Short mmCIF file of C-alpha atoms and ligand atoms in Angstrom, two decimals:
data_model
loop_
_atom_site.label_atom_id
_atom_site.label_comp_id
_atom_site.label_asym_id
_atom_site.label_seq_id
_atom_site.Cartn_x
_atom_site.Cartn_y
_atom_site.Cartn_z
CA UNK A 187 146.68 149.27 82.52
CA UNK A 188 142.97 149.97 81.27
CA UNK A 189 144.28 153.88 79.81
CA UNK A 190 146.20 152.29 77.24
CA UNK A 191 143.64 150.02 76.13
CA UNK A 192 141.93 150.87 72.52
CA UNK A 193 138.59 152.49 73.85
CA UNK A 194 135.09 150.88 73.64
CA UNK A 195 133.37 153.42 71.91
CA UNK A 196 133.63 151.80 68.29
CA UNK A 197 132.89 148.33 69.66
CA UNK A 198 129.88 146.40 69.95
CA UNK A 199 127.93 146.82 73.19
CA UNK A 200 126.69 144.03 75.23
CA UNK A 201 123.33 145.85 74.87
CA UNK A 202 124.16 145.98 71.25
CA UNK A 203 124.35 141.77 71.57
CA UNK A 204 121.47 141.96 73.17
CA UNK A 205 119.08 143.02 70.47
CA UNK A 206 120.43 140.99 68.10
CA UNK A 207 118.19 138.30 69.82
CA UNK A 208 115.78 136.32 66.81
CA UNK A 209 118.14 138.05 64.48
CA UNK A 210 120.94 137.08 61.77
CA UNK A 211 122.92 134.59 64.26
CA UNK A 212 125.61 135.88 66.27
CA UNK A 213 129.34 134.29 65.61
CA UNK A 214 131.55 135.09 68.60
CA UNK A 215 134.87 132.34 69.00
CA UNK A 216 137.13 132.56 71.78
CA UNK A 217 141.05 134.23 71.53
CA UNK A 218 143.31 133.90 73.88
CA UNK A 219 145.84 135.92 71.53
CA UNK A 220 147.27 139.42 70.21
CA UNK A 221 147.59 137.88 66.59
CA UNK A 222 144.66 135.21 66.75
CA UNK A 223 142.06 138.39 68.09
CA UNK A 224 143.51 140.10 64.72
CA UNK A 225 142.45 137.98 62.58
CA UNK A 226 138.89 137.09 63.94
CA UNK A 227 138.01 140.10 64.69
CA UNK A 228 136.87 140.87 61.69
CA UNK A 229 134.84 138.42 60.80
CA UNK A 230 132.84 137.98 64.41
CA UNK A 231 130.75 139.86 66.63
CA UNK A 232 131.84 138.56 69.89
CA UNK A 233 135.41 137.67 70.99
CA UNK A 234 135.21 135.03 74.60
CA UNK A 235 138.80 134.96 76.21
CA UNK A 236 137.54 131.75 77.77
CA UNK A 237 139.12 129.95 80.67
CA UNK A 238 139.17 127.02 78.41
CA UNK A 239 142.97 129.26 77.56
CA UNK A 240 144.03 127.15 80.44
CA UNK A 241 143.54 123.82 79.18
CA UNK A 242 143.88 125.66 75.14
CA UNK A 243 147.28 127.47 75.71
CA UNK A 244 148.57 126.60 79.20
CA UNK A 245 148.45 122.61 78.97
CA UNK A 246 145.48 122.31 82.23
CA UNK A 247 143.78 118.78 82.42
CA UNK A 248 140.74 121.19 83.18
CA UNK A 249 139.63 124.81 83.10
CA UNK A 250 140.48 125.15 86.89
CA UNK A 251 144.25 125.66 85.83
CA UNK A 252 142.97 129.07 85.19
CA UNK A 253 143.94 131.94 87.33
CA UNK A 254 142.27 136.05 87.82
CA UNK A 255 146.01 136.95 86.93
CA UNK A 256 146.11 134.61 83.26
CA UNK A 257 142.61 135.56 81.81
CA UNK A 258 144.01 139.50 82.43
CA UNK A 259 147.03 138.69 80.73
CA UNK A 260 145.06 137.33 78.00
CA UNK A 261 142.00 139.50 77.91
CA UNK A 262 144.92 142.37 77.63
CA UNK A 263 145.84 141.04 74.55
CA UNK A 264 142.79 140.08 73.53
CA UNK A 265 142.01 144.13 73.42
CA UNK A 266 145.31 144.50 71.65
CA UNK A 267 144.47 142.36 68.57
CA UNK A 268 140.72 143.77 68.54
CA UNK A 269 138.72 147.05 67.48
CA UNK A 270 135.29 146.23 66.97
CA UNK A 271 134.48 142.81 68.21
CA UNK A 272 132.33 142.86 71.73
CA UNK A 273 134.57 140.91 74.18
CA UNK A 274 133.89 139.07 76.96
CA UNK A 275 136.75 137.50 79.05
CA UNK A 276 135.50 134.34 81.61
CA UNK A 277 135.98 134.32 85.27
CA UNK A 278 137.70 131.64 86.51
CA UNK A 279 136.25 129.35 89.01
CA UNK A 280 137.25 130.19 92.37
CA UNK A 281 136.76 133.75 92.27
CA UNK A 282 132.94 134.49 92.62
CA UNK A 283 131.27 131.65 94.02
CA UNK A 284 131.85 132.91 97.64
CA UNK A 285 129.75 135.76 97.86
CA UNK A 286 128.57 139.21 95.90
CA UNK A 287 131.31 140.63 96.92
CA UNK A 288 133.78 138.70 95.94
CA UNK A 289 132.45 138.59 92.56
CA UNK A 290 131.76 142.00 92.42
CA UNK A 291 135.46 143.05 92.85
CA UNK A 292 136.76 140.10 90.98
CA UNK A 293 134.55 141.31 87.68
CA UNK A 294 136.07 144.76 88.42
CA UNK A 295 139.17 143.87 88.50
CA UNK A 296 138.87 141.49 85.23
CA UNK A 297 136.99 144.99 83.23
CA UNK A 298 139.84 147.95 84.92
CA UNK A 299 142.91 145.77 84.03
CA UNK A 300 141.60 144.19 79.85
CA UNK A 301 139.41 147.10 80.03
CA UNK A 302 136.99 144.42 77.84
CA UNK A 303 133.21 144.84 77.58
CA UNK A 304 131.92 142.22 79.53
CA UNK A 305 132.52 138.76 82.01
CA UNK A 306 131.23 135.69 82.06
CA UNK A 307 129.99 133.08 84.37
CA UNK A 308 129.04 129.40 84.82
CA UNK A 309 126.27 129.12 86.92
CA UNK A 310 122.21 129.10 86.62
CA UNK A 311 119.78 129.66 89.64
CA UNK A 312 123.33 128.83 91.98
CA UNK A 313 125.07 132.25 90.77
CA UNK A 314 122.09 134.14 89.55
CA UNK A 315 122.48 136.45 92.92
CA UNK A 316 126.30 136.94 91.92
CA UNK A 317 125.02 138.19 88.14
CA UNK A 318 122.86 140.33 89.82
CA UNK A 319 125.31 141.97 92.06
CA UNK A 320 128.13 142.10 89.37
CA UNK A 321 125.58 143.85 87.00
CA UNK A 322 123.98 145.98 89.33
CA UNK A 323 127.80 147.62 89.81
CA UNK A 324 127.70 148.53 85.96
CA UNK A 325 129.64 145.11 84.62
CA UNK A 326 127.13 143.80 81.83
CA UNK A 327 127.35 140.01 82.69
CA UNK A 328 127.13 137.01 80.16
CA UNK A 329 125.99 133.82 81.78
CA UNK A 330 126.60 130.06 80.91
CA UNK A 331 124.55 127.13 81.82
CA UNK A 332 124.28 122.87 80.85
CA UNK A 333 127.30 121.65 79.98
CA UNK A 334 129.79 123.57 82.66
CA UNK A 335 133.54 122.51 82.32
CA UNK A 336 133.88 124.58 85.37
CA UNK A 337 132.16 121.89 87.60
CA UNK A 338 133.65 118.62 85.63
CA UNK A 339 135.36 117.31 88.80
CA UNK A 340 132.84 117.67 90.28
CA UNK A 341 130.23 115.98 88.07
CA UNK A 342 132.90 113.17 86.85
CA UNK A 343 133.14 114.54 83.31
CA UNK A 344 131.96 115.67 81.06
CA UNK A 345 127.97 114.95 80.84
CA UNK A 346 125.77 116.37 78.41
CA UNK A 347 122.62 117.71 79.82
CA UNK A 348 119.09 117.85 78.77
CA UNK A 349 118.50 113.62 78.90
CA UNK A 350 115.59 113.54 81.38
CA UNK A 351 112.22 116.17 81.45
CA UNK A 352 113.91 116.44 85.25
CA UNK A 353 117.27 117.90 83.81
CA UNK A 354 115.58 119.48 81.42
CA UNK A 355 112.96 121.37 83.73
CA UNK A 356 116.77 122.80 85.70
CA UNK A 357 118.17 123.67 82.29
CA UNK A 358 114.85 125.94 81.94
CA UNK A 359 114.59 127.51 85.47
CA UNK A 360 118.63 127.80 85.26
CA UNK A 361 118.04 129.99 81.57
CA UNK A 362 115.03 132.00 83.12
CA UNK A 363 116.98 132.40 86.61
CA UNK A 364 120.14 134.25 84.26
CA UNK A 365 117.59 136.03 82.23
CA UNK A 366 115.86 137.27 85.71
CA UNK A 367 119.78 138.85 87.24
CA UNK A 368 120.10 140.48 84.19
CA UNK A 369 122.76 138.93 81.73
CA UNK A 370 122.66 140.50 78.23
CA UNK A 371 123.36 136.76 77.11
CA UNK A 372 123.80 133.27 78.00
CA UNK A 373 125.89 130.18 76.13
CA UNK A 374 124.19 126.80 76.62
CA UNK A 375 126.89 124.22 76.36
CA UNK A 376 126.61 120.45 75.44
CA UNK A 377 122.72 120.19 75.53
CA UNK A 378 120.09 117.77 73.73
CA UNK A 379 119.32 120.04 70.93
CA UNK A 380 116.10 120.14 71.39
CA UNK A 381 116.24 121.71 75.11
CA UNK A 382 118.64 124.13 73.85
CA UNK A 383 116.18 125.17 71.12
CA UNK A 384 113.17 125.64 73.92
CA UNK A 385 115.24 127.33 76.10
CA UNK A 386 116.18 129.64 73.07
CA UNK A 387 111.97 130.70 72.38
CA UNK A 388 111.34 131.57 76.36
CA UNK A 389 113.78 133.19 76.59
CA UNK A 390 114.04 137.30 75.04
CA UNK A 391 118.33 137.55 75.69
CA UNK A 392 120.54 135.54 72.84
CA UNK A 393 121.79 132.20 72.96
CA UNK A 394 124.74 131.14 72.34
CA UNK A 395 125.29 127.84 71.45
CA UNK A 396 127.96 125.01 71.54
CA UNK A 397 127.18 121.36 71.10
CA UNK A 398 123.96 123.19 71.54
CA UNK A 399 121.40 123.88 68.74
CA UNK A 400 121.83 125.62 65.40
CA UNK A 401 118.55 127.46 66.88
CA UNK A 402 120.33 128.91 69.50
CA UNK A 403 120.65 132.82 68.61
CA UNK A 404 124.24 132.94 67.56
CA UNK A 405 127.15 130.38 68.22
CA UNK A 406 130.70 129.69 69.93
CA UNK A 407 133.15 127.09 68.99
CA UNK A 408 136.77 126.86 70.68
CA UNK A 409 139.31 128.31 68.27
CA UNK A 410 141.68 126.04 68.56
CA UNK A 411 139.08 123.43 67.65
CA UNK A 412 137.85 125.03 65.05
CA UNK A 413 141.30 125.05 63.05
CA UNK A 414 142.46 121.98 63.57
CA UNK A 415 145.25 122.87 66.76
CA UNK A 416 143.58 120.90 69.25
CA UNK A 417 146.08 117.59 69.70
CA UNK A 418 143.60 115.67 72.32
CA UNK A 419 140.65 114.97 72.52
CA UNK A 420 138.12 117.05 69.90
CA UNK A 421 134.41 117.15 70.90
CA UNK A 422 132.03 115.82 69.07
CA UNK A 423 129.99 119.14 68.09
CA UNK A 424 133.57 120.85 66.95
CA UNK A 425 133.32 121.15 63.07
CA UNK A 426 137.66 121.83 62.31
CA UNK A 427 137.14 123.88 59.54
CA UNK A 428 141.09 124.19 58.88
CA UNK A 429 143.67 121.78 59.59
CA UNK A 430 146.56 123.58 61.21
CA UNK A 431 147.65 120.43 63.07
CA UNK A 432 149.58 119.15 60.22
CA UNK A 433 150.19 122.39 58.72
CA UNK A 434 152.44 123.22 61.72
CA UNK A 435 154.24 119.42 61.41
CA UNK A 436 155.00 120.36 57.92
CA UNK A 437 156.16 123.37 58.63
CA UNK A 438 158.49 122.37 61.59
CA UNK A 439 159.35 118.64 59.41
CA UNK A 440 161.14 120.71 56.29
CA UNK A 441 162.55 123.22 58.77
CA UNK A 442 164.74 120.51 60.53
CA UNK A 443 165.73 119.23 57.46
CA UNK A 444 166.64 122.57 56.55
CA UNK A 445 168.18 123.35 59.16
CA UNK A 446 170.03 119.87 58.74
CA UNK A 447 171.43 120.45 55.50
CA UNK A 448 172.42 123.75 55.84
CA UNK A 449 170.02 124.96 52.97
CA UNK A 450 168.49 127.03 55.44
CA UNK A 451 169.00 130.05 56.12
CA UNK A 452 169.75 130.67 52.26
CA UNK A 453 171.09 133.79 50.98
CA UNK A 454 167.87 135.73 51.16
CA UNK A 455 167.85 135.21 55.09
CA UNK A 456 171.44 136.98 55.18
CA UNK A 457 173.36 139.75 55.63
CA UNK A 458 175.93 139.82 53.21
CA UNK A 459 178.17 143.10 55.09
CA UNK A 460 178.06 145.53 51.53
CA UNK A 461 175.16 148.17 52.98
CA UNK A 462 177.66 151.19 53.53
CA UNK A 463 174.37 153.33 54.08
CA UNK A 464 174.24 152.20 57.79
CA UNK A 465 172.58 149.47 59.84
CA UNK A 466 170.17 148.04 57.77
CA UNK A 467 166.75 146.65 59.23
CA UNK A 468 166.37 142.11 59.73
O1 KIV B 126 136.07 128.88 78.15
C1 KIV B 126 135.57 128.52 77.17
O2 KIV B 126 136.01 128.97 76.42
C2 KIV B 126 134.04 128.73 76.91
C3 KIV B 126 133.20 128.55 75.95
C4 KIV B 126 133.54 126.81 75.55
C5 KIV B 126 132.02 128.56 75.80
O3 KIV B 126 133.64 128.77 77.69
#
Protein backbone atom coordinates (compact mmCIF):
# COMPACT_ATOMS: atom_id res chain seq x y z
CA UNK A 1 0.00 0.00 0.00
CA UNK A 2 1.23 3.52 -0.77
CA UNK A 3 0.93 4.51 2.91
CA UNK A 4 3.63 1.97 3.93
CA UNK A 5 6.15 3.38 1.46
CA UNK A 6 8.80 5.99 2.31
CA UNK A 7 7.84 9.63 1.92
CA UNK A 8 8.95 11.28 -1.30
CA UNK A 9 9.99 14.52 0.45
CA UNK A 10 13.71 13.76 0.62
CA UNK A 11 13.92 12.36 -2.88
CA UNK A 12 15.22 14.01 -6.02
CA UNK A 13 12.04 15.24 -7.66
CA UNK A 14 11.17 15.21 -11.37
CA UNK A 15 11.28 19.02 -11.33
CA UNK A 16 14.84 18.89 -9.95
CA UNK A 17 15.75 16.49 -12.76
CA UNK A 18 14.17 18.97 -15.21
CA UNK A 19 16.32 21.79 -13.79
CA UNK A 20 19.50 19.78 -14.41
CA UNK A 21 19.25 20.43 -18.19
CA UNK A 22 22.73 21.24 -19.51
CA UNK A 23 24.42 20.65 -16.11
CA UNK A 24 26.44 17.75 -14.74
CA UNK A 25 25.18 14.68 -16.61
CA UNK A 26 22.31 12.85 -14.93
CA UNK A 27 23.20 9.34 -13.76
CA UNK A 28 20.37 6.89 -14.34
CA UNK A 29 20.10 3.10 -14.13
CA UNK A 30 17.28 0.60 -14.18
CA UNK A 31 16.50 -1.27 -10.97
CA UNK A 32 13.94 -3.96 -10.32
CA UNK A 33 14.64 -5.30 -6.83
CA UNK A 34 15.07 -4.13 -3.23
CA UNK A 35 18.74 -5.15 -2.75
CA UNK A 36 19.91 -3.69 -6.06
CA UNK A 37 18.00 -0.44 -5.43
CA UNK A 38 19.77 -0.18 -2.05
CA UNK A 39 23.16 -0.62 -3.70
CA UNK A 40 22.48 1.88 -6.51
CA UNK A 41 20.58 4.59 -4.61
CA UNK A 42 23.65 6.44 -3.22
CA UNK A 43 25.21 6.70 -6.69
CA UNK A 44 22.41 7.67 -9.06
CA UNK A 45 20.02 10.55 -9.67
CA UNK A 46 17.24 8.41 -11.10
CA UNK A 47 16.19 4.76 -10.92
CA UNK A 48 13.94 3.47 -13.69
CA UNK A 49 11.82 0.41 -13.02
CA UNK A 50 11.92 -0.40 -16.71
CA UNK A 51 9.57 -2.81 -18.44
CA UNK A 52 12.85 -4.47 -19.47
CA UNK A 53 12.21 -6.33 -16.19
CA UNK A 54 10.02 -8.69 -18.24
CA UNK A 55 13.09 -9.77 -20.22
CA UNK A 56 15.83 -9.34 -17.63
CA UNK A 57 14.21 -10.99 -14.60
CA UNK A 58 11.25 -12.89 -16.03
CA UNK A 59 12.79 -14.37 -19.19
CA UNK A 60 10.29 -12.97 -21.71
CA UNK A 61 11.52 -12.46 -25.29
CA UNK A 62 10.43 -8.79 -25.39
CA UNK A 63 9.16 -6.10 -23.03
CA UNK A 64 5.64 -6.96 -24.19
CA UNK A 65 5.67 -9.59 -21.44
CA UNK A 66 5.39 -6.86 -18.79
CA UNK A 67 2.07 -6.32 -17.01
CA UNK A 68 0.92 -3.50 -14.77
CA UNK A 69 0.95 -5.92 -11.79
CA UNK A 70 4.59 -6.82 -12.56
CA UNK A 71 5.57 -3.13 -12.76
CA UNK A 72 3.77 -2.34 -9.50
CA UNK A 73 5.44 -5.22 -7.62
CA UNK A 74 8.93 -4.23 -8.80
CA UNK A 75 8.16 -0.53 -8.30
CA UNK A 76 7.25 -1.20 -4.66
CA UNK A 77 10.48 -3.16 -4.12
CA UNK A 78 12.62 -0.37 -5.62
CA UNK A 79 10.83 2.26 -3.53
CA UNK A 80 11.51 0.21 -0.38
CA UNK A 81 15.18 -0.07 -1.34
CA UNK A 82 15.81 3.60 -2.16
CA UNK A 83 15.59 6.87 -0.27
CA UNK A 84 17.00 9.63 -2.47
CA UNK A 85 16.80 8.70 -6.17
CA UNK A 86 13.91 9.85 -8.30
CA UNK A 87 12.03 6.61 -9.06
CA UNK A 88 10.27 6.32 -12.41
CA UNK A 89 8.13 3.29 -13.31
CA UNK A 90 7.49 2.24 -16.91
CA UNK A 91 3.93 2.00 -18.19
CA UNK A 92 3.76 -1.40 -19.91
CA UNK A 93 2.45 -1.84 -23.45
CA UNK A 94 -1.33 -2.02 -23.62
CA UNK A 95 -1.95 0.21 -20.60
CA UNK A 96 -1.95 3.68 -22.18
CA UNK A 97 -2.28 3.63 -25.98
CA UNK A 98 -6.09 3.31 -26.34
CA UNK A 99 -7.23 6.60 -24.81
CA UNK A 100 -6.24 9.46 -22.53
CA UNK A 101 -8.59 8.06 -19.88
CA UNK A 102 -6.86 4.66 -20.02
CA UNK A 103 -3.43 6.33 -19.80
CA UNK A 104 -4.41 8.48 -16.80
CA UNK A 105 -6.03 5.51 -15.01
CA UNK A 106 -2.94 3.32 -15.47
CA UNK A 107 -0.53 6.08 -14.45
CA UNK A 108 -2.64 6.84 -11.36
CA UNK A 109 -2.65 3.16 -10.35
CA UNK A 110 1.15 2.88 -10.73
CA UNK A 111 1.81 6.02 -8.67
CA UNK A 112 -0.79 5.21 -5.98
CA UNK A 113 0.36 1.60 -5.52
CA UNK A 114 4.12 2.23 -5.60
CA UNK A 115 4.63 5.80 -4.38
CA UNK A 116 6.99 6.43 -7.33
CA UNK A 117 7.72 9.99 -8.51
CA UNK A 118 6.86 9.58 -12.20
CA UNK A 119 5.92 7.22 -14.99
CA UNK A 120 7.52 6.67 -18.40
CA UNK A 121 5.83 5.79 -21.67
CA UNK A 122 7.06 5.19 -25.22
CA UNK A 123 6.15 7.36 -28.20
CA UNK A 124 6.49 10.87 -29.59
CA UNK A 125 3.98 12.75 -31.73
CA UNK A 126 1.54 9.82 -31.51
CA UNK A 127 1.59 9.71 -27.69
CA UNK A 128 1.83 13.46 -26.91
CA UNK A 129 -1.90 13.57 -26.05
CA UNK A 130 -1.47 10.74 -23.52
CA UNK A 131 1.52 12.50 -21.92
CA UNK A 132 -0.38 15.81 -21.71
CA UNK A 133 -3.39 14.09 -20.10
CA UNK A 134 -1.27 12.34 -17.44
CA UNK A 135 0.67 15.54 -16.68
CA UNK A 136 -2.62 17.49 -16.45
CA UNK A 137 -3.62 15.02 -13.73
CA UNK A 138 -0.55 15.91 -11.66
CA UNK A 139 1.65 12.93 -12.54
CA UNK A 140 5.11 13.72 -13.96
CA UNK A 141 5.97 11.86 -17.17
CA UNK A 142 9.28 10.86 -18.73
CA UNK A 143 9.09 10.39 -22.50
CA UNK A 144 10.90 7.74 -24.57
CA UNK A 145 11.69 8.21 -28.26
CA UNK A 146 13.92 6.61 -30.89
CA UNK A 147 14.15 2.84 -30.73
CA UNK A 148 11.01 1.77 -28.90
CA UNK A 149 11.29 -1.73 -27.42
CA UNK A 150 7.47 -2.02 -27.12
CA UNK A 151 7.28 -1.71 -30.94
CA UNK A 152 9.98 -4.26 -31.69
CA UNK A 153 7.56 -6.92 -32.98
CA UNK A 154 5.81 -4.37 -35.22
CA UNK A 155 9.17 -3.13 -36.54
CA UNK A 156 10.68 -6.62 -36.97
CA UNK A 157 13.70 -6.06 -34.69
CA UNK A 158 15.76 -3.54 -32.75
CA UNK A 159 16.36 -0.94 -35.50
CA UNK A 160 18.66 2.05 -34.96
CA UNK A 161 16.90 5.34 -35.76
CA UNK A 162 18.11 8.48 -37.51
CA UNK A 163 19.89 6.96 -40.53
CA UNK A 164 18.00 9.15 -43.03
CA UNK A 165 17.18 12.89 -43.05
CA UNK A 166 13.49 12.01 -43.02
CA UNK A 167 13.97 9.81 -39.97
CA UNK A 168 15.98 12.50 -38.15
CA UNK A 169 13.17 14.99 -38.84
CA UNK A 170 10.66 12.52 -37.37
CA UNK A 171 12.84 12.10 -34.26
CA UNK A 172 13.08 15.87 -33.79
CA UNK A 173 9.29 16.16 -34.19
CA UNK A 174 8.85 13.44 -31.55
CA UNK A 175 11.20 15.18 -29.12
CA UNK A 176 9.47 18.55 -29.58
CA UNK A 177 6.02 16.94 -29.14
CA UNK A 178 7.08 15.20 -25.91
CA UNK A 179 8.54 18.44 -24.58
CA UNK A 180 5.42 20.44 -25.51
CA UNK A 181 3.18 17.81 -23.88
CA UNK A 182 4.88 18.57 -20.55
CA UNK A 183 7.29 15.67 -20.01
CA UNK A 184 10.05 16.50 -17.50
CA UNK A 185 12.69 14.55 -19.45
CA UNK A 186 12.97 12.16 -22.36
CA UNK A 187 14.89 8.94 -22.96
CA UNK A 188 16.49 8.78 -26.41
CA UNK A 189 17.26 5.16 -27.30
CA UNK A 190 19.17 3.62 -30.19
CA UNK A 191 19.79 6.55 -32.53
CA UNK A 192 22.62 7.81 -34.67
CA UNK A 193 24.82 9.85 -32.36
CA UNK A 194 24.47 13.18 -34.19
CA UNK A 195 20.66 12.98 -34.08
CA UNK A 196 20.61 12.60 -30.28
CA UNK A 197 23.13 15.43 -29.89
CA UNK A 198 21.03 17.66 -32.16
CA UNK A 199 17.81 16.91 -30.23
CA UNK A 200 19.61 17.63 -26.95
CA UNK A 201 20.49 21.11 -28.26
CA UNK A 202 16.96 21.77 -29.52
CA UNK A 203 14.81 20.92 -26.50
CA UNK A 204 14.70 22.46 -23.03
CA UNK A 205 14.11 19.23 -21.08
CA UNK A 206 16.94 16.80 -20.23
CA UNK A 207 17.63 14.02 -22.71
CA UNK A 208 18.69 10.69 -21.21
CA UNK A 209 20.65 8.64 -23.70
CA UNK A 210 20.94 4.88 -24.15
CA UNK A 211 22.77 3.97 -27.33
CA UNK A 212 22.48 7.67 -28.21
CA UNK A 213 25.17 10.33 -27.56
CA UNK A 214 27.61 11.46 -24.85
CA UNK A 215 26.14 14.93 -25.45
CA UNK A 216 22.82 13.87 -23.91
CA UNK A 217 22.01 15.46 -20.55
CA UNK A 218 22.25 12.08 -18.85
CA UNK A 219 22.82 8.40 -19.51
CA UNK A 220 20.92 5.24 -18.60
CA UNK A 221 21.76 1.55 -18.86
CA UNK A 222 19.96 -1.63 -17.89
CA UNK A 223 21.55 -2.65 -14.60
CA UNK A 224 22.00 -6.33 -15.50
CA UNK A 225 23.79 -5.34 -18.73
CA UNK A 226 26.01 -2.86 -16.87
CA UNK A 227 27.20 -5.39 -14.27
CA UNK A 228 27.69 -8.24 -16.74
CA UNK A 229 24.76 -10.41 -15.63
CA UNK A 230 23.03 -10.55 -19.00
CA UNK A 231 23.21 -14.10 -20.31
CA UNK A 232 21.74 -13.56 -23.76
CA UNK A 233 22.56 -10.78 -26.25
CA UNK A 234 24.40 -7.75 -24.87
CA UNK A 235 23.69 -4.67 -27.04
CA UNK A 236 26.66 -2.85 -28.67
CA UNK A 237 25.99 0.33 -26.65
CA UNK A 238 26.51 -1.43 -23.31
CA UNK A 239 29.73 -1.16 -21.34
CA UNK A 240 30.09 -3.96 -18.77
CA UNK A 241 31.57 -2.41 -15.62
CA UNK A 242 31.65 -5.80 -13.85
CA UNK A 243 31.34 -9.45 -14.87
CA UNK A 244 28.90 -10.93 -12.40
CA UNK A 245 28.07 -13.84 -14.75
CA UNK A 246 31.44 -15.39 -14.07
CA UNK A 247 31.38 -14.50 -10.34
CA UNK A 248 28.04 -16.32 -9.91
CA UNK A 249 29.05 -19.29 -12.06
CA UNK A 250 32.28 -19.66 -10.10
CA UNK A 251 30.45 -19.45 -6.73
CA UNK A 252 27.90 -22.07 -7.88
CA UNK A 253 30.70 -24.38 -9.06
CA UNK A 254 32.53 -24.13 -5.71
CA UNK A 255 29.33 -24.62 -3.70
CA UNK A 256 28.38 -27.70 -5.75
CA UNK A 257 31.81 -29.19 -5.20
CA UNK A 258 31.77 -28.53 -1.42
CA UNK A 259 28.25 -29.97 -0.99
CA UNK A 260 29.24 -33.08 -2.93
CA UNK A 261 32.43 -33.65 -0.93
CA UNK A 262 30.72 -32.69 2.40
CA UNK A 263 33.03 -29.77 3.22
CA UNK A 264 29.95 -27.51 3.33
CA UNK A 265 28.40 -26.95 5.82
CA UNK A 266 31.54 -26.73 7.97
CA UNK A 267 31.78 -26.28 11.77
CA UNK A 268 31.14 -22.50 11.46
CA UNK A 269 27.82 -23.08 9.71
CA UNK A 270 26.14 -25.55 12.10
CA UNK A 271 24.63 -25.23 15.60
CA UNK A 272 26.47 -27.25 18.22
CA UNK A 273 23.70 -27.53 20.82
CA UNK A 274 26.08 -26.43 23.66
CA UNK A 275 24.39 -22.99 24.11
CA UNK A 276 21.96 -23.28 27.05
CA UNK A 277 20.94 -19.58 27.10
CA UNK A 278 17.92 -20.17 24.95
CA UNK A 279 17.64 -20.40 21.20
CA UNK A 280 20.40 -18.76 19.19
CA UNK A 281 19.57 -16.84 16.04
CA UNK A 282 20.50 -18.19 12.61
O1 LIG B 1 12.70 -0.64 -19.90
C1 LIG B 1 13.82 -0.12 -19.86
O2 LIG B 1 14.77 -0.64 -19.26
C2 LIG B 1 14.00 1.14 -20.57
C3 LIG B 1 15.41 1.63 -20.71
C4 LIG B 1 16.06 0.89 -21.79
C5 LIG B 1 15.46 3.09 -20.92
O3 LIG B 1 13.08 1.71 -21.04
